[in-house]
Short mmCIF file of C-alpha atoms (C1' of nucleotides) in Angstrom, two decimals:
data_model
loop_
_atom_site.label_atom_id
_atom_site.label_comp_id
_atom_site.label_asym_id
_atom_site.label_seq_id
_atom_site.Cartn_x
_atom_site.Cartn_y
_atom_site.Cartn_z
CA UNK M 1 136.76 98.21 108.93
CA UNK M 2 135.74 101.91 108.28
CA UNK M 3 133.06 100.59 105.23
CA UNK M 4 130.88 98.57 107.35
CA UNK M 5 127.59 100.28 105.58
CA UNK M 6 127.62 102.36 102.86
CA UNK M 7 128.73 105.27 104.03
CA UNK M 8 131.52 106.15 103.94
CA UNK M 9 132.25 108.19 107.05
CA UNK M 10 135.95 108.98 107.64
CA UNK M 11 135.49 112.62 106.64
CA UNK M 12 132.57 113.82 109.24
CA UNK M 13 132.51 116.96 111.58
CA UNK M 14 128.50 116.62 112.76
CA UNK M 15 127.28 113.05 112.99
CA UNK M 16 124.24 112.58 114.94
CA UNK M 17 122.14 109.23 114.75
CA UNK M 18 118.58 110.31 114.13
CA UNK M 19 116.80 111.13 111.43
CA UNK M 20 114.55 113.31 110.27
CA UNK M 21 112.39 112.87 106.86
CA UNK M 22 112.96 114.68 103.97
CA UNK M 23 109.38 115.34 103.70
CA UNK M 24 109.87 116.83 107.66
CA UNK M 25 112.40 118.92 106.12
CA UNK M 26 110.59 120.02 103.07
CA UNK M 27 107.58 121.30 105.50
CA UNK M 28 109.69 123.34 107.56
CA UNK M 29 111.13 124.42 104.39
CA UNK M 30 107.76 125.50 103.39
CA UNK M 31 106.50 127.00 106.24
CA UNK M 32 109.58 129.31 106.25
CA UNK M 33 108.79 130.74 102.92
CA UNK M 34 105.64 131.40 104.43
CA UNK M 35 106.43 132.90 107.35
CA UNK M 36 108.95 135.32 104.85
CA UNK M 37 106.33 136.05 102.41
CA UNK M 38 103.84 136.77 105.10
CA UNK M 39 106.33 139.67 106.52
CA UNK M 40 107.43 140.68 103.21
CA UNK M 41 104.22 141.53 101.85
CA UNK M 42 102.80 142.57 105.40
CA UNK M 43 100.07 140.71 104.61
CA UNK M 44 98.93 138.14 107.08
CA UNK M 45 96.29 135.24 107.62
CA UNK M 46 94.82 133.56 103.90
CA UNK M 47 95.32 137.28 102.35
CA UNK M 48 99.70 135.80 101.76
CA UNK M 49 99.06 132.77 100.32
CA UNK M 50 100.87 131.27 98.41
CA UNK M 51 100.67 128.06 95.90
CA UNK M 52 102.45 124.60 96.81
CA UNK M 53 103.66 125.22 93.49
CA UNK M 54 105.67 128.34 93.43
CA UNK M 55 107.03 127.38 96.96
CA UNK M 56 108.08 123.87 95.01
CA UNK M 57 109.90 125.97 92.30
CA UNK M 58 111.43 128.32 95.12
CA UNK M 59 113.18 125.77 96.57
CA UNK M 60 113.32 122.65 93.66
CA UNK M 61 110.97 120.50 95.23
CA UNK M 62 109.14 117.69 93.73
CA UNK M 63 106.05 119.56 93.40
CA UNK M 64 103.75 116.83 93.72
CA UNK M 65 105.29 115.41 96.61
CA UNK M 66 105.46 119.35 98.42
CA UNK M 67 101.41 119.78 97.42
CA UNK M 68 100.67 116.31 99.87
CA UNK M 69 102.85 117.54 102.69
CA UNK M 70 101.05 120.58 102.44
CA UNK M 71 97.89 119.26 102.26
CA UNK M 72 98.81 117.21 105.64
CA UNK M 73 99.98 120.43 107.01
CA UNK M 74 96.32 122.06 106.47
CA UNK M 75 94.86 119.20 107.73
CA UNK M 76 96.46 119.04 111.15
CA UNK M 77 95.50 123.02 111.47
CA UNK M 78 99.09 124.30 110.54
CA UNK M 79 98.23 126.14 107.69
CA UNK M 80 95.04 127.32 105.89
CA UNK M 81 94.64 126.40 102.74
CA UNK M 82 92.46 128.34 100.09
CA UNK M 83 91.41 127.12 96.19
CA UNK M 84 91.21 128.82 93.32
CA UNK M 85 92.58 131.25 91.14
CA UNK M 86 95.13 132.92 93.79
CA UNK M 87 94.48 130.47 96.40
CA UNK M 88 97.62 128.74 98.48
CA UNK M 89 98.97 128.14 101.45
CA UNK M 90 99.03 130.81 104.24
CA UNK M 91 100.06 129.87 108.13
CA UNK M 92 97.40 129.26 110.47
CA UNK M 93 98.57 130.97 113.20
CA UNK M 94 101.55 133.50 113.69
CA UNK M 95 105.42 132.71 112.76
CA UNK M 96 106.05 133.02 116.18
CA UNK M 97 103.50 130.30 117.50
CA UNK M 98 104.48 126.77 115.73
CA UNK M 99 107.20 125.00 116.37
CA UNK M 100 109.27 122.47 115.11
CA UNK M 101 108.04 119.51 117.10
CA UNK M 102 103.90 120.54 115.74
CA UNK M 103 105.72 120.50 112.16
CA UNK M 104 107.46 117.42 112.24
CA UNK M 105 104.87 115.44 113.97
CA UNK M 106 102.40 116.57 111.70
CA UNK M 107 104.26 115.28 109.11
CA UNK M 108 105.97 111.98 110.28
CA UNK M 109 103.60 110.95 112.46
CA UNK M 110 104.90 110.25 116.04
CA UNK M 111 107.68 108.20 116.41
CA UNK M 112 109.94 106.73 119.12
CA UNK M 113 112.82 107.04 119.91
CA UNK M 114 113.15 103.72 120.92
CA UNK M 115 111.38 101.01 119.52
CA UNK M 116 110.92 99.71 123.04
CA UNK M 117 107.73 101.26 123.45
CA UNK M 118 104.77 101.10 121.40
CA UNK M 119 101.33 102.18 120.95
CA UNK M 120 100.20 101.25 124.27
CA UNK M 121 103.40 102.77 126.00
CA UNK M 122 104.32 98.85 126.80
CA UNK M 123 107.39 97.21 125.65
CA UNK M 124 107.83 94.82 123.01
CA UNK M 125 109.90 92.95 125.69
CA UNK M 126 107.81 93.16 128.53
CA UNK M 127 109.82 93.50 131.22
CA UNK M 128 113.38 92.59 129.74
CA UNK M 129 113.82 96.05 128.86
CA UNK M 130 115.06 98.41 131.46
CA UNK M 131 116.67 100.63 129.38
CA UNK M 132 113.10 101.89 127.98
CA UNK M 133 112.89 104.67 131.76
CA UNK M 134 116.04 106.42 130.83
CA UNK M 135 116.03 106.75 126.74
CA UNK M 136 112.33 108.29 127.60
CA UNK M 137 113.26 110.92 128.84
CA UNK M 138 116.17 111.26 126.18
CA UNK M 139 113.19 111.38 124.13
CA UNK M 140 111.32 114.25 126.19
CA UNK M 141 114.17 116.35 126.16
CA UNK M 142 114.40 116.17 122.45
CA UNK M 143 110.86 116.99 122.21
CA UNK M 144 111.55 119.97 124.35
CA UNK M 145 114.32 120.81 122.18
CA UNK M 146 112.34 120.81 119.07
CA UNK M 147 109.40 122.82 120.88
CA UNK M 148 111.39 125.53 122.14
CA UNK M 149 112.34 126.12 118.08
CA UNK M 150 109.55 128.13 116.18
CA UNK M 151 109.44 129.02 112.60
CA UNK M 152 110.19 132.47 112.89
CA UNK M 153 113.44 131.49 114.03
CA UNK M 154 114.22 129.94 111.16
CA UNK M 155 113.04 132.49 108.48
CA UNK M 156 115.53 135.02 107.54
CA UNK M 157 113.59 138.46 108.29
CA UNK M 158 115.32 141.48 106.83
CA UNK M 159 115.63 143.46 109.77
CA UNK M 160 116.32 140.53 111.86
CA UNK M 161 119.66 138.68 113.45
CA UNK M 162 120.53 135.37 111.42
CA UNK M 163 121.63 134.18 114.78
CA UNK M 164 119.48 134.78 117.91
CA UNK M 165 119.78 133.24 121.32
CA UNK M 166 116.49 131.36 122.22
CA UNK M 167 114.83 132.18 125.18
CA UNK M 168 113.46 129.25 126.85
CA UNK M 169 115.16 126.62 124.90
CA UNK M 170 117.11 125.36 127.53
CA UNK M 171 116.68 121.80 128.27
CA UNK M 172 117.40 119.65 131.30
CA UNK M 173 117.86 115.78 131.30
CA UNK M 174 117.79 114.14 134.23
CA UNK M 175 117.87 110.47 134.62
CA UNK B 1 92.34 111.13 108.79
CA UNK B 2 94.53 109.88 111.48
CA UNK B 3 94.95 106.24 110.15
CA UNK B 4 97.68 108.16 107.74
CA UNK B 5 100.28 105.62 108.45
CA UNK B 6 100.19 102.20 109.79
CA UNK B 7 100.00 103.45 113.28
CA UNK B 8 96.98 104.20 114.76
CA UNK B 9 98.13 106.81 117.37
CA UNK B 10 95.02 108.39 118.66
CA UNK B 11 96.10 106.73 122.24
CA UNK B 12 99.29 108.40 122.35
CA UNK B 13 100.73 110.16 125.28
CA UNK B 14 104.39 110.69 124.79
CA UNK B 15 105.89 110.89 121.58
CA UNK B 16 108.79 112.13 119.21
CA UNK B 17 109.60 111.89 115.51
CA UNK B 18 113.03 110.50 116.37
CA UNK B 19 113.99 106.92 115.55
CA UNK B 20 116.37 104.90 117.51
CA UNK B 21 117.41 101.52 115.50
CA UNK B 22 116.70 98.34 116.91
CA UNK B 23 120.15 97.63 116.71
CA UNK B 24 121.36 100.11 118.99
CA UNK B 25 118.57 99.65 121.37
CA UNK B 26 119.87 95.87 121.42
CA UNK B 27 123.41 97.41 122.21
CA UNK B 28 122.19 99.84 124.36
CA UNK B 29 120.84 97.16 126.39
CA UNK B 30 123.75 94.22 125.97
CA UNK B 31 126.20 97.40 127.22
CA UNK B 32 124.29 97.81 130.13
CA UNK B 33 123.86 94.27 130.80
CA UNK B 34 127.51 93.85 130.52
CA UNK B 35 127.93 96.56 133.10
CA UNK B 36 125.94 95.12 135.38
CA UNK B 37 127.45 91.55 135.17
CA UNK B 38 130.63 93.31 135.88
CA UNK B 39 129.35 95.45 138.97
CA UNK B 40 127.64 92.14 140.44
CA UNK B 41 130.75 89.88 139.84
CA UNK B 42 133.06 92.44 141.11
CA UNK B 43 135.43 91.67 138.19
CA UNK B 44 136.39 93.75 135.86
CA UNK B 45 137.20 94.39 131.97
CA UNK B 46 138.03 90.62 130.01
CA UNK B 47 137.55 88.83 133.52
CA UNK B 48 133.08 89.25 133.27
CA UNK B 49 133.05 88.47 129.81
CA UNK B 50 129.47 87.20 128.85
CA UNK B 51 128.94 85.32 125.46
CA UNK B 52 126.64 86.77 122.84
CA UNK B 53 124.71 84.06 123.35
CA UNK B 54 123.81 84.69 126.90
CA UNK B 55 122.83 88.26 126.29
CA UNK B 56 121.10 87.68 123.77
CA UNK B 57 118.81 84.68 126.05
CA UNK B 58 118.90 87.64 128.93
CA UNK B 59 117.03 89.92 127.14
CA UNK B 60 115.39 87.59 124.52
CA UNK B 61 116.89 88.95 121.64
CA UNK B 62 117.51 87.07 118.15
CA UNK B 63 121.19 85.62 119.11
CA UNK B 64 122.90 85.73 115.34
CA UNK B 65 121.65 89.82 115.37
CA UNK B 66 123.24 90.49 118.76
CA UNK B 67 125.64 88.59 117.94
CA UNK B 68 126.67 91.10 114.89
CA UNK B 69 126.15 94.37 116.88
CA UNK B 70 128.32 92.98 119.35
CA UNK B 71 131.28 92.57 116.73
CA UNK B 72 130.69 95.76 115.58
CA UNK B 73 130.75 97.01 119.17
CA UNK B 74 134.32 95.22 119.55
CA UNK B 75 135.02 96.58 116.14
CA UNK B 76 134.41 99.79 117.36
CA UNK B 77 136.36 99.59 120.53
CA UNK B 78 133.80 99.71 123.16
CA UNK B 79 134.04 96.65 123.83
CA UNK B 80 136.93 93.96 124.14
CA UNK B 81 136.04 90.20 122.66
CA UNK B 82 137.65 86.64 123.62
CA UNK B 83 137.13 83.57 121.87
CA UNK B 84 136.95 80.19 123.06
CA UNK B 85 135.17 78.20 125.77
CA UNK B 86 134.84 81.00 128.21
CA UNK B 87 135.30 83.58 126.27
CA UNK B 88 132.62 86.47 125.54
CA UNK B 89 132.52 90.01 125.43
CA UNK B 90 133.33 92.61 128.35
CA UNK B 91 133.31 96.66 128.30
CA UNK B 92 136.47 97.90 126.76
CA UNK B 93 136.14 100.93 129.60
CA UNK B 94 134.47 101.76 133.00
CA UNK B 95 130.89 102.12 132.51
CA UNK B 96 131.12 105.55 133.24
CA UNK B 97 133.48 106.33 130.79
CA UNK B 98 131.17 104.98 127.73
CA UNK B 99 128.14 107.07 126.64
CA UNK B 100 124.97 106.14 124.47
CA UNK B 101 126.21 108.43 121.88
CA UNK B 102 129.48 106.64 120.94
CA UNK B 103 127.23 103.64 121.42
CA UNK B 104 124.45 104.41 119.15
CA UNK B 105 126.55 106.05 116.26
CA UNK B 106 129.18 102.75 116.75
CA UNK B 107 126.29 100.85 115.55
CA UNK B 108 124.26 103.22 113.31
CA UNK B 109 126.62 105.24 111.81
CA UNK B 110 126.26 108.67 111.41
CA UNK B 111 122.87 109.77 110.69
CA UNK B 112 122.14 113.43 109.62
CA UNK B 113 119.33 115.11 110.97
CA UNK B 114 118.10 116.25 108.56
CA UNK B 115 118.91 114.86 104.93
CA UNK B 116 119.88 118.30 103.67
CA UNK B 117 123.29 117.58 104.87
CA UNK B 118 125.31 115.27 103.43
CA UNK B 119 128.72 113.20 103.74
CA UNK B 120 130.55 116.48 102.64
CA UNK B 121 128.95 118.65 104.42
CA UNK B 122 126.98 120.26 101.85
CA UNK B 123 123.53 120.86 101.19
CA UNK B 124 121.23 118.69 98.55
CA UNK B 125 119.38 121.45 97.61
CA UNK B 126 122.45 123.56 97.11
CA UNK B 127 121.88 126.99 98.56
CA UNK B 128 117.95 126.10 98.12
CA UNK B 129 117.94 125.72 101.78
CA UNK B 130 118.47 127.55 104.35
CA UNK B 131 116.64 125.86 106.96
CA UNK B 132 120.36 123.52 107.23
CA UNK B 133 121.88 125.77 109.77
CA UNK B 134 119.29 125.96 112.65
CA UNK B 135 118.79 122.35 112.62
CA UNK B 136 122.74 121.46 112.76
CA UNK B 137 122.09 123.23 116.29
CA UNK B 138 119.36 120.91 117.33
CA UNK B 139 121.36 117.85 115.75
CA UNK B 140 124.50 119.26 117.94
CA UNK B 141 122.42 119.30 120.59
CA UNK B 142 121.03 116.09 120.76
CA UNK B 143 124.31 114.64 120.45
CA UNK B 144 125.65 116.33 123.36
CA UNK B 145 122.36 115.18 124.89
CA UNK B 146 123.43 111.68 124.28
CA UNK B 147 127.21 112.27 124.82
CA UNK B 148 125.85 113.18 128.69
CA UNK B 149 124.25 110.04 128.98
CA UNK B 150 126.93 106.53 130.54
CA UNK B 151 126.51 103.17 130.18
CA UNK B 152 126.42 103.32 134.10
CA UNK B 153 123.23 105.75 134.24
CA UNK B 154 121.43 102.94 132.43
CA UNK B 155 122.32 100.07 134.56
CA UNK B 156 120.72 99.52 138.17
CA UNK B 157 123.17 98.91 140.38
CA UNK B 158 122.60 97.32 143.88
CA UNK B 159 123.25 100.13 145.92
CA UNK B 160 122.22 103.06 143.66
CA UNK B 161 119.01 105.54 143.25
CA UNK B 162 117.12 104.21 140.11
CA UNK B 163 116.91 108.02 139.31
CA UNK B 164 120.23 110.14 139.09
CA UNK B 165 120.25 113.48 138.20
CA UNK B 166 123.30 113.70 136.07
CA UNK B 167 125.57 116.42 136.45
CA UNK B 168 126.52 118.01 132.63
CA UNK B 169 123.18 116.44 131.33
CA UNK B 170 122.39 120.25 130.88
CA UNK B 171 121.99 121.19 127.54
CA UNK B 172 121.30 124.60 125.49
CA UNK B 173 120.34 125.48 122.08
CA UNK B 174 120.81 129.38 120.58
CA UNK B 175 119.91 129.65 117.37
"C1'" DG O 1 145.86 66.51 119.30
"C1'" DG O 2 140.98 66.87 119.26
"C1'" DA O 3 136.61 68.55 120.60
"C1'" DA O 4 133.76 72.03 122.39
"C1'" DT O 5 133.10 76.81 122.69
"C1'" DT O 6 133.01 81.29 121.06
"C1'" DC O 7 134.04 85.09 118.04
"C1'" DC O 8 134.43 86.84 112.91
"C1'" DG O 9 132.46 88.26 108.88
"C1'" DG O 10 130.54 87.75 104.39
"C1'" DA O 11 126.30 86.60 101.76
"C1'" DC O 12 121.72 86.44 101.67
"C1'" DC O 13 116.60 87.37 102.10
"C1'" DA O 14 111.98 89.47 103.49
"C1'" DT O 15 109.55 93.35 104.95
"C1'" DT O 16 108.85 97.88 105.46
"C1'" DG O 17 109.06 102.78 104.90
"C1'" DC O 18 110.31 106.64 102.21
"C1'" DA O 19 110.32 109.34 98.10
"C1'" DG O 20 108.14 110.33 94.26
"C1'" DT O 21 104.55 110.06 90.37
"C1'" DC O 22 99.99 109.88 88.34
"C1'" DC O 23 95.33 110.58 87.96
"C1'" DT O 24 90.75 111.96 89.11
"C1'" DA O 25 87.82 114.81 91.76
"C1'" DA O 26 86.19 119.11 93.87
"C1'" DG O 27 86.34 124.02 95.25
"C1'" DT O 28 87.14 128.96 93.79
"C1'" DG O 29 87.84 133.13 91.20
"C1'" DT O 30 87.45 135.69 86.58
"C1'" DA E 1 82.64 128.25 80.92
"C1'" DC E 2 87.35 128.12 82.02
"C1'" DA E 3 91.63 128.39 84.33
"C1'" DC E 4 93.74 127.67 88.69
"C1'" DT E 5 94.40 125.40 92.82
"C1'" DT E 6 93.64 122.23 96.61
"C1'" DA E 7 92.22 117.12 98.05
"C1'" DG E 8 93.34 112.65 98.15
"C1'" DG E 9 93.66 107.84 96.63
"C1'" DA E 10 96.59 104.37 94.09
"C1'" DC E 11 100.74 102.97 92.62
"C1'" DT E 12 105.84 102.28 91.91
"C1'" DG E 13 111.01 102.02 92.79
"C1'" DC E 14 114.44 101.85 95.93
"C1'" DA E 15 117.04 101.57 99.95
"C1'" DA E 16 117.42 100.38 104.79
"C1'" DT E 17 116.26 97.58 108.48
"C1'" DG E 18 115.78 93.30 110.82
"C1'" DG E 19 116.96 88.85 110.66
"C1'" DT E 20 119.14 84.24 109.05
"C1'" DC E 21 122.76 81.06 107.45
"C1'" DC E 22 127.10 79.46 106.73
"C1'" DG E 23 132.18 78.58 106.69
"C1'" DG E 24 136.24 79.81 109.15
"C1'" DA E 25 139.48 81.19 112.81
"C1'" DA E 26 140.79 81.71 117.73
"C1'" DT E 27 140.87 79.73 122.34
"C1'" DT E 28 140.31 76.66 126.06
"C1'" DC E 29 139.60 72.21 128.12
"C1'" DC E 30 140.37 67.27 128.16
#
DNA sequence: GGAATTCCGGACCATTGCAGTCCTAAGTGT
DNA sequence: ACACTTAGGACTGCAATGGTCCGGAATTCC
């Protein structure tokens, strides 16, 4: 009754039903570092970067598979990349200016919530869908959610609260 | 350079990184259906029960699929089943008493946000990463988003405003 | 009692997406 | 020249999703 998949899920506290990529993950993993080594070493722009490799061994990521989602991440204009002997990674803009939802969709791509609407914002079941109004804007607020969150709130600063109350991420849903 | 997936999504207007199953889309929708048919027949719980198979033509949906989300569904206790000739499937409570989160993880599972976190609530990457914490907000938070969210906002009833604002749909996120 | 209807649930299969690896450029600094 | 690093295409293994098929059990109607 309980094992109808193959988890086995008697023992959860958090559940929620949507998922996020590992690869997702391992860029805002990455960008953290950044965003730490940039205020560590003061240094900021190109001048703190750092290579897709030592951020793969910081955090024991498959370095091959860290060096594409970085090179993704430089493409959409998240980071600046730089070759060469002490080349790397270095944020594009400052800590306090991406968010989550640039990071993620970067990386994944956009996708829907529901799989009710498509490319051309029309359903798959023209028409026989009504449930595609409401879970959009289940999918805005999540957006918003993600958008209010930027990576200096995840990096650990020194001098710096682990827990801070975000300003402007407060989200309404109304149907 | 954008065709980095299958999806071509230069057209794109509105957009997340969140996936909803088909599955619980198709219960999403058989719920609300069901709540309807209910509402419009004035009857209520086992007395509107609708077969599997005439959901399933409603909304032109493969009938052996809906037909297993729907056991699950029952399974679950959301909703209550009856066999024979006029048998079918009815809500197991008032529409407004069953929301798309018990809905969506009834059929999904529990999915993790983020795939740092796992069954036992412990991190992959033990220790590696501390990104985990922050995101169990947002993942809290879009479950409470969900939680806020009846069966009976979805379906359009007769004599009701297609757009609600719903009272405790108010959600905020401090990290 | 029998037939029609409907739910139950296991087994199965095809496709797809994700995670991860490998290899070959090409740019950059010493 | 050489070492270091990014860029990106090709490929593989695996698991999950979406979907089908079948035999069986409950229920109702005749």
């Amino acid at each position: 009754m309980v094992r109808n998949s193959r988890w086995d899920f008697r023992f959860l506290a958090t559940e929620t039903m949507l998922r996020l990529t590992k690869k997702a993950d391992y860029g805002l993993m990455a960008l953290k570092y950044l965003a730490e080594q940039a205020l560590a070493t003061g240094k900021t722009g190109a001048a703190s970067a750092q290579s897709a490799k030592d951020i793969a061994e910081a955090y024991h990521i498959p370095p091959q598979l860290l060096a594409k989602i970085l090179q993704t991440l430089a493409r959409q204009g998240l980071l600046v990349s730089h070759a060469g002997t002490h080349g790397g990674y270095a944020l594009a803009r400052p800590a306090t200016e991406i968010n989550a939802f640039e990071v993620i969709r970067a990386i994944d791509g956009p996708l829907f919530i529901t799989s009710c609407i498509t490319i051309h914002g029309t359903c798959d079941l023209a028409g026989h869908c009504t449930i595609k109004e409401p879970l959009r804007k289940v999918n805005d607020s999540i957006k918003d959610l993600l958008a209010g969150i930027v990576i200096a709130d995840l990096a650990e600063t020194p001098d710096h609260e682990p827990s801070v109350t975000l300003a402007g991420g407060l989200v309404s849903i109304a149907l």
